Tab-separated table of C-alpha atoms and ligand atoms in Angstrom:
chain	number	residue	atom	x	y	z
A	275	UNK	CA	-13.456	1.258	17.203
A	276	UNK	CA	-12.112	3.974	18.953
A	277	UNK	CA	-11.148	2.916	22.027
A	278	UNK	CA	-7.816	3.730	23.376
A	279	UNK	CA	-6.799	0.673	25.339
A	280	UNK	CA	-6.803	-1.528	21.797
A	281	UNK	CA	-3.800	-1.178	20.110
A	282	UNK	CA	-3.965	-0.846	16.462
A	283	UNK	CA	-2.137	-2.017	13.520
A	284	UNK	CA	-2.025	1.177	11.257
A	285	UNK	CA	-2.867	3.526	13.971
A	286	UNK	CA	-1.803	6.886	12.093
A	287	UNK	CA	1.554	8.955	12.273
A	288	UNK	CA	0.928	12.827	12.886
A	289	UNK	CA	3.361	15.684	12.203
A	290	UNK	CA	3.555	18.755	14.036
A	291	UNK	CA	-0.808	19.117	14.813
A	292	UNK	CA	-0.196	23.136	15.298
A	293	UNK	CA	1.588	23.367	11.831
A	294	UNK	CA	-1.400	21.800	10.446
A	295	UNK	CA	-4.298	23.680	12.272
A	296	UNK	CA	-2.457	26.986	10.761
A	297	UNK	CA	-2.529	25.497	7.791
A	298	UNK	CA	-6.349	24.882	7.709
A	299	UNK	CA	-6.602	28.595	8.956
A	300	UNK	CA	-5.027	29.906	5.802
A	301	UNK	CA	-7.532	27.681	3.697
A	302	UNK	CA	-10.307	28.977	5.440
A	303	UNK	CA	-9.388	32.479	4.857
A	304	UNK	CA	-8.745	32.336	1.551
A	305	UNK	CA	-12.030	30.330	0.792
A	306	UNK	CA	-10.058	27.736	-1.899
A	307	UNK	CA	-10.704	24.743	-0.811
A	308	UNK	CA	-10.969	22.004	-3.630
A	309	UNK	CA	-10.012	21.939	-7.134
A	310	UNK	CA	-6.324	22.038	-7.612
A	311	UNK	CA	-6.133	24.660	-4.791
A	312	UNK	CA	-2.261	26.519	-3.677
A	313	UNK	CA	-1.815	23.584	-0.953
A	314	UNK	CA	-2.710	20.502	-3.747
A	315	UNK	CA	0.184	21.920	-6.074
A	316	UNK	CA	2.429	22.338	-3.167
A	317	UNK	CA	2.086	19.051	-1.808
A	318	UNK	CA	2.643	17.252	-5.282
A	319	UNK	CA	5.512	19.526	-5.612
A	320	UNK	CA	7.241	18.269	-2.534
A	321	UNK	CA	6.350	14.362	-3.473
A	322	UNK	CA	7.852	14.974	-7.124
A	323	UNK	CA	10.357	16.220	-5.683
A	324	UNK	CA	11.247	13.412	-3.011
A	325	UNK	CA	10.410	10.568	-5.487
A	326	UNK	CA	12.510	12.737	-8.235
A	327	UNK	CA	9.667	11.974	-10.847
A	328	UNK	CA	8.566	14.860	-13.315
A	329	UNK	CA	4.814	14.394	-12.776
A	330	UNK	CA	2.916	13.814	-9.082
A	331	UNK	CA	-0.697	13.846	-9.309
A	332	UNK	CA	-2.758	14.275	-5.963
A	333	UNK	CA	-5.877	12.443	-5.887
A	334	UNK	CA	-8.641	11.342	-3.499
A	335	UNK	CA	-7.235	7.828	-2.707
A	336	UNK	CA	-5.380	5.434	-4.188
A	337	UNK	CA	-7.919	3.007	-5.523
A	338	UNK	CA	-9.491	5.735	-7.342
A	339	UNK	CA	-6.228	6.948	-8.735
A	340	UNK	CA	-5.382	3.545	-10.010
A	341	UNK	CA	-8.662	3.043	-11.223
A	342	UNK	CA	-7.664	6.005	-13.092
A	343	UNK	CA	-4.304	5.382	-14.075
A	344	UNK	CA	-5.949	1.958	-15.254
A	345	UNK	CA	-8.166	3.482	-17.267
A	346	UNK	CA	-5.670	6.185	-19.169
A	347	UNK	CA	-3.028	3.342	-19.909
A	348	UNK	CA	-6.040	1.906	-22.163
A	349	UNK	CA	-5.653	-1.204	-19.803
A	350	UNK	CA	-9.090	-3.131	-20.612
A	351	UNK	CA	-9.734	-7.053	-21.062
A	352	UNK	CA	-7.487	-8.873	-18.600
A	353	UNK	CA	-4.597	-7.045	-16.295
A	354	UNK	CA	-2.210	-9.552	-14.399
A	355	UNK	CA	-1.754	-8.835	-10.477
A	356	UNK	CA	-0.616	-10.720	-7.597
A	357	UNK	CA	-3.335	-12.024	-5.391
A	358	UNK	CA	-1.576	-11.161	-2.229
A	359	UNK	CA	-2.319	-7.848	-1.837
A	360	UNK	CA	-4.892	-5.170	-0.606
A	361	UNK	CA	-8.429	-5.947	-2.386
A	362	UNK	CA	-8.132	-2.726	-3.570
A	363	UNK	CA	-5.748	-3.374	-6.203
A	364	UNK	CA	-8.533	-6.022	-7.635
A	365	UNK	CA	-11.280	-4.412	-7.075
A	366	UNK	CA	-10.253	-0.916	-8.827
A	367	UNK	CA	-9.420	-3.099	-12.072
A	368	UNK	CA	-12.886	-4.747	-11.833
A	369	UNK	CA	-14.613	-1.951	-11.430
A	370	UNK	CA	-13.289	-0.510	-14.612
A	371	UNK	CA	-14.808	-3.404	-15.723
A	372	UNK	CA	-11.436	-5.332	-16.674
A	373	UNK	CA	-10.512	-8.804	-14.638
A	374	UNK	CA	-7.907	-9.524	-12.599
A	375	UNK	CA	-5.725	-12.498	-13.356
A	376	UNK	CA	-4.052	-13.532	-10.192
A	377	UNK	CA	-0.413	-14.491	-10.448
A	378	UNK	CA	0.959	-16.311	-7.018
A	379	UNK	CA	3.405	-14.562	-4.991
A	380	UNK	CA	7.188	-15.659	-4.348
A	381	UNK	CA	7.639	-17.265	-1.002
A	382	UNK	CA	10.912	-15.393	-0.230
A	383	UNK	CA	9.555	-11.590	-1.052
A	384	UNK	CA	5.696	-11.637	-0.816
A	385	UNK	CA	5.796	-9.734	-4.486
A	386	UNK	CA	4.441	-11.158	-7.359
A	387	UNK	CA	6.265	-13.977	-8.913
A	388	UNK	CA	7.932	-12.345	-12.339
A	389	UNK	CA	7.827	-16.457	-13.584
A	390	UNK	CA	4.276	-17.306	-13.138
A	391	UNK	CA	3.241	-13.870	-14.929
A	392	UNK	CA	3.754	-15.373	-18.809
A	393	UNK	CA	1.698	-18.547	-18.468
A	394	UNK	CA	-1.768	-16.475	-17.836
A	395	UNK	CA	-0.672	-13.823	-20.395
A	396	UNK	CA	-3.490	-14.490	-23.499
A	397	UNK	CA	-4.858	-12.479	-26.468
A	398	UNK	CA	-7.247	-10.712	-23.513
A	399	UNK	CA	-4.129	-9.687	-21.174
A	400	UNK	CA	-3.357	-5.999	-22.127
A	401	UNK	CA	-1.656	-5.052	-19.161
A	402	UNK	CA	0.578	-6.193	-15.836
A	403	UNK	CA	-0.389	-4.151	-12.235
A	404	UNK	CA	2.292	-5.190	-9.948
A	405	UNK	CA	2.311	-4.636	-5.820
A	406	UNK	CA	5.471	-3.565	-3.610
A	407	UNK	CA	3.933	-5.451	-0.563
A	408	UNK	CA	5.219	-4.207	2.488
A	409	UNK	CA	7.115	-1.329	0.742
A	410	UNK	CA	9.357	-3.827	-0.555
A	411	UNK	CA	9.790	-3.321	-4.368
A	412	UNK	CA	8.301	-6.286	-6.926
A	413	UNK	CA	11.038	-7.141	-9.268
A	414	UNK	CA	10.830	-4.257	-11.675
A	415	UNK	CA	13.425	-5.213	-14.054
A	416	UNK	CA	11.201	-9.116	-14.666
A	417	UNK	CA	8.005	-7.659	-14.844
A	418	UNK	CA	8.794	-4.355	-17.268
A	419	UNK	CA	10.916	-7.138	-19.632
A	420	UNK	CA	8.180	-9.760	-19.846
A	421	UNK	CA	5.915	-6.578	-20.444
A	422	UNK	CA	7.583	-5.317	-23.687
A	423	UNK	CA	8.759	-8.756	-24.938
A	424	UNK	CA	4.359	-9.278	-24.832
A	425	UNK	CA	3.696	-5.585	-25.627
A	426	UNK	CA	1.984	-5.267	-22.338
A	427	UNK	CA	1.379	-1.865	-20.385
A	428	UNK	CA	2.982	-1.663	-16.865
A	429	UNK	CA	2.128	0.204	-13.589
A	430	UNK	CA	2.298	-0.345	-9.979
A	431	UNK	CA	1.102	-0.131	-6.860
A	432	UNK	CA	3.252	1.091	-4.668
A	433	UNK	CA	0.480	2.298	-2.574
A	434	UNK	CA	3.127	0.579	0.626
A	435	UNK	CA	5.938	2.017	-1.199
A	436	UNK	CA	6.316	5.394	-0.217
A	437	UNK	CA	9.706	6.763	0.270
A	438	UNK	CA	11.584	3.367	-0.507
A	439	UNK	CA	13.874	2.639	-2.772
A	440	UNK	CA	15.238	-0.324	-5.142
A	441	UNK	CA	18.458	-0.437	-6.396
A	442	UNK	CA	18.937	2.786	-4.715
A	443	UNK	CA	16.349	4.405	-7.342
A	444	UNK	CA	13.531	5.726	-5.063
A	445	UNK	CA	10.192	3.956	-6.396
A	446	UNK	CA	7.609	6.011	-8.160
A	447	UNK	CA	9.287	6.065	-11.375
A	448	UNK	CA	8.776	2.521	-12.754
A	449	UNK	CA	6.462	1.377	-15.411
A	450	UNK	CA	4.266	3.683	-16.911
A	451	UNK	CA	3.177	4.966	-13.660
A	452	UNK	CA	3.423	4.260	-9.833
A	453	UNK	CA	0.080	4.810	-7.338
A	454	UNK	CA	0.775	5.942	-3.835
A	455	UNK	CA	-1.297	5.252	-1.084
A	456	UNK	CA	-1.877	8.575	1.908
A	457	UNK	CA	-4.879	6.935	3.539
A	458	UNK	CA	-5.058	7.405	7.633
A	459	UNK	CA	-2.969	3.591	7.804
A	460	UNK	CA	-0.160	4.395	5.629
A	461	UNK	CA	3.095	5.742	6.755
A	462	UNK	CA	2.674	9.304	5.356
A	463	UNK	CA	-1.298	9.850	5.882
A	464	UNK	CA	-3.482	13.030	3.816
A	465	UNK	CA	-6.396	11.330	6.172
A	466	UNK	CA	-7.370	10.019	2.690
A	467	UNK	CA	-5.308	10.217	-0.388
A	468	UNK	CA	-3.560	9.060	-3.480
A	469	UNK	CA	-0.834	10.431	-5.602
A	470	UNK	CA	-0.375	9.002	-9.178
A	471	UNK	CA	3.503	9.397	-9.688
A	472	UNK	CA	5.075	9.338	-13.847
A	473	UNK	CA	7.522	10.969	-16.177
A	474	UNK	CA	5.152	10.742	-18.996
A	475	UNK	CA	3.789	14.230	-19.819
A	476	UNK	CA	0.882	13.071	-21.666
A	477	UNK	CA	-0.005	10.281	-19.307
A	478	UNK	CA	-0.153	13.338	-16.720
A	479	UNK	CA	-1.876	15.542	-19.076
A	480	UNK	CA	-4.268	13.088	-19.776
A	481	UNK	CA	-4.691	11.793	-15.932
A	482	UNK	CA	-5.116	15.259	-14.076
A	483	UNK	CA	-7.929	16.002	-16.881
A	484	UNK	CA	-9.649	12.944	-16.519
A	485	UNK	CA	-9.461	13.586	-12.154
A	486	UNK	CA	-11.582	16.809	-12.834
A	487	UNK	CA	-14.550	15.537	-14.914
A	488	UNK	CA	-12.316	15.415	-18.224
A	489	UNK	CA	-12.416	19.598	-18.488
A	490	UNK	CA	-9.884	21.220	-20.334
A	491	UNK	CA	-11.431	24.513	-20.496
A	492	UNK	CA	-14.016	26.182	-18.680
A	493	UNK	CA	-16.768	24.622	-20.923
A	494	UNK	CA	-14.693	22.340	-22.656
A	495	UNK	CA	-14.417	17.985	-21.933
A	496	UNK	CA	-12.040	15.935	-23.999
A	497	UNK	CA	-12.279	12.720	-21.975
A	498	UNK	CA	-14.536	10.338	-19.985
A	499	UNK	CA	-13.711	11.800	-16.163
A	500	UNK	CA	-14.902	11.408	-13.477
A	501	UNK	CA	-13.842	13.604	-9.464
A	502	UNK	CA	-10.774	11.810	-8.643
A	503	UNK	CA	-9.526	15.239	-6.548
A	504	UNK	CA	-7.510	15.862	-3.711
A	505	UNK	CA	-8.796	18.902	-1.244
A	506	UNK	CA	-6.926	21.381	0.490
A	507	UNK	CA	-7.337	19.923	3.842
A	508	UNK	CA	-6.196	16.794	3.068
A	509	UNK	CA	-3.223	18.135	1.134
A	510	UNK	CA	-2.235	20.364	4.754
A	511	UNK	CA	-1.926	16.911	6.390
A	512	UNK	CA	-0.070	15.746	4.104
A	513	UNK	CA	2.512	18.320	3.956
A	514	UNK	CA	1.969	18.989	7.832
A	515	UNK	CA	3.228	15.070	7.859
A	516	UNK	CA	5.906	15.061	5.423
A	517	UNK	CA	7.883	17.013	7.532
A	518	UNK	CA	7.982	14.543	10.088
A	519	UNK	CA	8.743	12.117	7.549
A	520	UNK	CA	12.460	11.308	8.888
A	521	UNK	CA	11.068	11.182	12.280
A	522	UNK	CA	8.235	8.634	11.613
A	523	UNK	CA	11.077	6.772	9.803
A	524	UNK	CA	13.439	6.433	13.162
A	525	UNK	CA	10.420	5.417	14.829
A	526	UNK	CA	9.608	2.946	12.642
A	527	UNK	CA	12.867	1.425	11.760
A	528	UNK	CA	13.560	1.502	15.937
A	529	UNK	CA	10.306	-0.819	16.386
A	530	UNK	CA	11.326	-3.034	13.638
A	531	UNK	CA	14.466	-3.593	15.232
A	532	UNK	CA	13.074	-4.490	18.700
A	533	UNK	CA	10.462	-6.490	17.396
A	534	UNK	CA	13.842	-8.162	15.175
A	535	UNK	CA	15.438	-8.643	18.560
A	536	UNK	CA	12.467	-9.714	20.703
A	537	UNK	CA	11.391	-12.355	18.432
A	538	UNK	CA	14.632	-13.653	16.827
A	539	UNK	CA	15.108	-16.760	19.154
A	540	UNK	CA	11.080	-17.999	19.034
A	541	UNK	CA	10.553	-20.715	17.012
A	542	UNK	CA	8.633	-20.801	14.111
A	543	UNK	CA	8.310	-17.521	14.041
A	544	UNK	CA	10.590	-15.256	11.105
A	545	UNK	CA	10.456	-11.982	10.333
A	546	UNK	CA	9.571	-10.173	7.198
A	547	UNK	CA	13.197	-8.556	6.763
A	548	UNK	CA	14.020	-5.001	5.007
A	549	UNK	CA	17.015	-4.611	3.146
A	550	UNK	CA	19.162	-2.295	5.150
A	551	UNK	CA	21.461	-1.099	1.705
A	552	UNK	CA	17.888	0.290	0.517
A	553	UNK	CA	15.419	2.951	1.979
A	554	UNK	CA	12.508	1.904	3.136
A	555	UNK	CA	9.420	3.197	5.555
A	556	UNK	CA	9.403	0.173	7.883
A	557	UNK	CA	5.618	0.760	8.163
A	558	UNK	CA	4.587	-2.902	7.802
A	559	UNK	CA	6.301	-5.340	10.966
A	560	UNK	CA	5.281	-8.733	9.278
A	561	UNK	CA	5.973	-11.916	10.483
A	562	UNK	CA	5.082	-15.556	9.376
A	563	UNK	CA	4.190	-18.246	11.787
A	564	UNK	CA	5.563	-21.821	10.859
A	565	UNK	CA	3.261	-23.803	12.281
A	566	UNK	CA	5.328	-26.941	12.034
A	567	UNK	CA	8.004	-25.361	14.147
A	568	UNK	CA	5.699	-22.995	16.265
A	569	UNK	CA	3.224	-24.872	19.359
A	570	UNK	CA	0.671	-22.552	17.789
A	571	UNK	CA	-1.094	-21.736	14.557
A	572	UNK	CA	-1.070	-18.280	13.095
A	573	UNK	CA	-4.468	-17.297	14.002
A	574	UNK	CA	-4.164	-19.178	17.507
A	575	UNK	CA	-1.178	-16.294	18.096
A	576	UNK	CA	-3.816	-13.811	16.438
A	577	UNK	CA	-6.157	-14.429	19.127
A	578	UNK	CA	-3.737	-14.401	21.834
A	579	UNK	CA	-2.905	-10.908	20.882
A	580	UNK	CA	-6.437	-9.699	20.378
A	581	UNK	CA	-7.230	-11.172	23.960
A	582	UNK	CA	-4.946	-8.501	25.053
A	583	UNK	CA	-6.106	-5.852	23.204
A	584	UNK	CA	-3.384	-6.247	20.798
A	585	UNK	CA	-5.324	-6.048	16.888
A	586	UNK	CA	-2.569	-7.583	14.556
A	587	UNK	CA	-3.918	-8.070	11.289
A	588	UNK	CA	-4.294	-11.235	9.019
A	589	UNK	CA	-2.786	-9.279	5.685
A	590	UNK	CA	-3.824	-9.965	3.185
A	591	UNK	CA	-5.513	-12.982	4.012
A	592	UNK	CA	-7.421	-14.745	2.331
A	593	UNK	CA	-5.387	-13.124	-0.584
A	594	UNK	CA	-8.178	-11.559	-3.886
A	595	UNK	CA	-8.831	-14.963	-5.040
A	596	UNK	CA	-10.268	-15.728	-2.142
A	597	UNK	CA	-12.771	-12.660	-1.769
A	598	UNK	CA	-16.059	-11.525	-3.612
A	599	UNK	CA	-16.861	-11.303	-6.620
A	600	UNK	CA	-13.490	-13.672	-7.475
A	601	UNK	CA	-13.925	-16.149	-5.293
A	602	UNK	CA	-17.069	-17.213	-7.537
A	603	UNK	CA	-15.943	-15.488	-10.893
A	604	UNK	CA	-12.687	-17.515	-10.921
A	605	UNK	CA	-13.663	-20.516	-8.854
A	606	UNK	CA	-10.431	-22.389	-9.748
A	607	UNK	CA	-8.029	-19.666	-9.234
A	608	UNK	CA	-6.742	-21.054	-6.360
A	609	UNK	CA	-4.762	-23.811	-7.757
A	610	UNK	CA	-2.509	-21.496	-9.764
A	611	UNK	CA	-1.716	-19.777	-6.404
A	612	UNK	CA	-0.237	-22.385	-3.811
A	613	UNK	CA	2.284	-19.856	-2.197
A	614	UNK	CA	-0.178	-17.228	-1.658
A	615	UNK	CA	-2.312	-20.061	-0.272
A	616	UNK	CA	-0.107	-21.003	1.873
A	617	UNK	CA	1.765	-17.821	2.865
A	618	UNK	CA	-1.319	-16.039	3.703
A	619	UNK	CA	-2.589	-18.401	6.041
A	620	UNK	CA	0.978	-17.411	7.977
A	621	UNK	CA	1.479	-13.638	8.036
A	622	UNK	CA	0.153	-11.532	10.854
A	623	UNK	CA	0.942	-7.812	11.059
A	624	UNK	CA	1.899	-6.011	14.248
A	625	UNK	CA	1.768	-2.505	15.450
A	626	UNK	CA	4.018	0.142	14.711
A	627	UNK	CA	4.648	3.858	13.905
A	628	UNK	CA	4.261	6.098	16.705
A	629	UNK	CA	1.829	4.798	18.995
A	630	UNK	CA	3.936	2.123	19.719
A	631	UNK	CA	7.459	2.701	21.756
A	632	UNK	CA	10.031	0.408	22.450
A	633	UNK	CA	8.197	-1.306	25.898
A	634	UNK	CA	4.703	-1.710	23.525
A	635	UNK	CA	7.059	-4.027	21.610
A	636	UNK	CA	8.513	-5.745	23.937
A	637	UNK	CA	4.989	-6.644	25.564
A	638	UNK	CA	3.210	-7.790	22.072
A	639	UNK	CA	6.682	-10.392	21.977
A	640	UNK	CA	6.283	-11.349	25.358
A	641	UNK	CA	2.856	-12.533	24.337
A	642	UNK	CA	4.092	-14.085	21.038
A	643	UNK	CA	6.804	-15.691	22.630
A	644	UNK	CA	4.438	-17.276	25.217
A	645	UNK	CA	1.821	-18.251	22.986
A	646	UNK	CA	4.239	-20.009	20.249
A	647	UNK	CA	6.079	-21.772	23.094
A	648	UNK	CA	3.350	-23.503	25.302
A	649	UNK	CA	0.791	-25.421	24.790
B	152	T4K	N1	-3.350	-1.004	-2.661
B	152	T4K	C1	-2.787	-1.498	-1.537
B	152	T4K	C2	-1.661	-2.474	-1.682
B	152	T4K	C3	-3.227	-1.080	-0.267
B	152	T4K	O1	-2.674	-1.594	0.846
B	152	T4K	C4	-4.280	-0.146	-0.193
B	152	T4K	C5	-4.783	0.278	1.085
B	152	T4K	C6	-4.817	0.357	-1.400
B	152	T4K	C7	-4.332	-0.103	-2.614
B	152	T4K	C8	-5.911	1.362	-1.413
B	152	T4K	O2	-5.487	2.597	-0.884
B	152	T4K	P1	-6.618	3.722	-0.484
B	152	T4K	O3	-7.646	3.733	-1.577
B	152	T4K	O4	-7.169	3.339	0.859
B	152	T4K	O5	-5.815	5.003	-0.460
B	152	T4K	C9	-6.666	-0.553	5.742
B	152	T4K	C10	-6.755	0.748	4.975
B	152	T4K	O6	-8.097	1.253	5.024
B	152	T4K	C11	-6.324	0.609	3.545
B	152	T4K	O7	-6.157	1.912	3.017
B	152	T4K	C12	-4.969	-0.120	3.469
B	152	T4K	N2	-4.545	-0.379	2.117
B	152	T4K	C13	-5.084	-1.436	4.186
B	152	T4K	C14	-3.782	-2.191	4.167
B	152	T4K	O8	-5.440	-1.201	5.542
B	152	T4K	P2	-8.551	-2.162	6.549
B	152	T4K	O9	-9.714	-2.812	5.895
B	152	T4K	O10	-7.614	-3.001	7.294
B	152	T4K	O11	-9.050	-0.913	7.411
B	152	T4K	P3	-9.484	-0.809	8.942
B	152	T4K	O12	-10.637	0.121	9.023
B	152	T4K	O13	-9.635	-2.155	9.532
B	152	T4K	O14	-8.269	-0.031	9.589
B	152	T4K	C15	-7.031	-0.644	9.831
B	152	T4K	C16	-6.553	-0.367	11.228
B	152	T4K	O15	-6.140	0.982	11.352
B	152	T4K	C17	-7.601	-0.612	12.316
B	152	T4K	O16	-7.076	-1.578	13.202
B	152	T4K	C18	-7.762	0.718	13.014
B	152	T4K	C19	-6.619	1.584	12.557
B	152	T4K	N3	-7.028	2.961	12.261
B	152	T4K	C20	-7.657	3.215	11.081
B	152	T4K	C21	-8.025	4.504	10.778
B	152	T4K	C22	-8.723	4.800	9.476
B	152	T4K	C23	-6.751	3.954	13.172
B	152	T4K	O17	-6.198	3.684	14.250
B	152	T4K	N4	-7.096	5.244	12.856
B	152	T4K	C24	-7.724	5.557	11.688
B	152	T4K	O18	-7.994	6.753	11.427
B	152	T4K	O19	-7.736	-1.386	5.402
């Protein structure tokens, strides 16, 4: 797991290590290390601040923050969500004890199809989760209109989406809410973390009482919490790495743009493509394998790669519907989802961020290149 000569997808991006260690010095001397501590308030400061929302809740991870956004939005019954996505996005719905009604992707963005979403929408369906794969933003405007036309409550994951924008807006202030994603993989990493993002002030009130146990007061509980907190440390990486967060971008955005070069003439093989008018974190390189174009199958190229200690990822293959408890809860959902189907038996996902350089790139598309063009 932790050997060096692999080379990871998701392998995490560091600021400046010294800022942090002096960081986790001041903690230690002044003995505050959990429960809405100095460094937790000035870390959701700073990520209010760069998504320009009026509310940014720190919290343990992301699939307990949208377990909890989930669960303040009064989302209960069914909740419509793509399939192709992290099981995370599934599971924290389903553990709240509400199903997830998968929705098929479109081909040409890897979101959530905004058509397919009002043909599963029944007297159950209180709500609509949608996913910015890749950091690439679901279509906002579709979703939020079919939502109030059917009275529906609407939040997103945007655990990918972190410092992107759409339409120039920066996400984190669509829907109801937006959850962010700072686990160890993501593009800016708290080690673990997750930041519920809103301008609803009692959406906020309500969420940061229900991440600490539901107390109001010293002895006093209004709601059904549960510990959804951030701590200190985790906050001082965070901050530590959001000043580096224009670096990690170049880096990022340079790799993308090799691995754009290196693999633009290989056949059957496309890139996932970012929209250069918008921001975006570049922290997913995704490609799709046609393998009626390409000599090889996707996971053929997969094991090519790991052969040479190259771990690209399958993401998010085989899509929720095909994963416990759904695959045998909703037996048939498959046949509502032919894209995701087929799309996720395509994608692999390649290094990046800083533990790759330019050369690293150039050698995983050598091997690409060679595997999709012999036989
Ligand atoms: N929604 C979406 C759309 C998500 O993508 C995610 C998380 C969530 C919700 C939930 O967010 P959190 O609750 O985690 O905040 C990894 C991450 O664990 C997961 O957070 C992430 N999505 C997902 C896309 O990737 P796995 O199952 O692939 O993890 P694993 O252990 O295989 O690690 C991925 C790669 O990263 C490995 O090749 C090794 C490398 N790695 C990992 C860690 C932790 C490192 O090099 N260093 C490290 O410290 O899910």
């Amino acid at each position: 797991m932790t050997d060096n000569s692999l080379l990871h997808v998701g392998r995490p991006n560091l600021g400046d290590c010294e800022k942090f260690l002096s960081r986790v010095t001041d903690i230690l001397d002044r003995r505050w290390l959990s429960n809405n501590g100095p460094v937790v308030q000035e870390f959701e400061k700073k990520i209010s601040e760069i998504l320009d929302v009026k509310h940014a809740l720190a919290m343990c991870n992301a699939t307990a923050a949208i377990e909890i956004a989930a669960r303040a939005l009064g989302m209960q019954g069914e909740v419509i969500v793509p399939s192709y996505t992290f099981i995370a996005t599934a599971h924290a719905l389903q553990w709240q004890g509400i199903t997830p009604v998968f929705a098929d992707m479109d081909p040409a963005t890897h979101n959530m199809d905004p058509a397919k979403i009002e043909a599963l929408i029944t007297p159950r369906t209180t709500g609509i989760v949608g996913v910015h794969v890749w950091g690439r933003a679901c279509d906002t405007e579709a979703i939020e209109s079919i939502a109030a036309k059917r009275k529906l409550k609407v939040m997103y994951d945007a655990s990918h989406g972190f410092g992107c924008s759409t339409s120039g807006r920066m996400l984190g202030g669509f829907g109801s809410c937006e959850v962010f994603s700072f686990h160890a993989t993501k593009f800016i990493n708290c080690f673990e973390g997750g930041v519920v993002a809103t301008n609803d002030e009692n959406l906020a009130c309500q969420m940061r009482m229900m991440t600490n146990f539901g107390f109001t007061g010293y002895d006093r509980v209004e709601y059904l919490g549960i510990n959804g907190k951030m701590n200190e440390i985790c906050a001082a990486m965070g901050l530590t790495n959001l000043e580096a967060m224009d670096e990690i971008v170049a880096v990022n955005r340079r790799n993308y743009l090799t691995y754009c070069d290196e693999l633009k003439a290989v056949p059957g093989i496309s890139m996932v493509h970012y929209d250069p008018a918008e921001r975006n974190n570049y922290q997913y390189v995704a490609i799709e394998v046609d393998p009626d174009a390409c000599h090889r199958n996707r996971d053929e190229i997969v094991d090519a790669l790991h052969a040479e200690n190259i771990i690209a990822r399958k993401y998010f293959w085989p899509g929720c519907h095909g994963m416990e408890p759904y695959r045998t809860t909703q037996p048939h959902a498959w046949k509502q989802l032919p894209e995701t189907e087929r799309v996720a038996a395509r994608v692999i996902v390649l290094p990046t961020g800083q533990a790759v350089n330019e050369e690293t790139v150039q050698r995983v598309c050598e091997i690409i290149r060679h595997a999709a063009m012999t036989r």
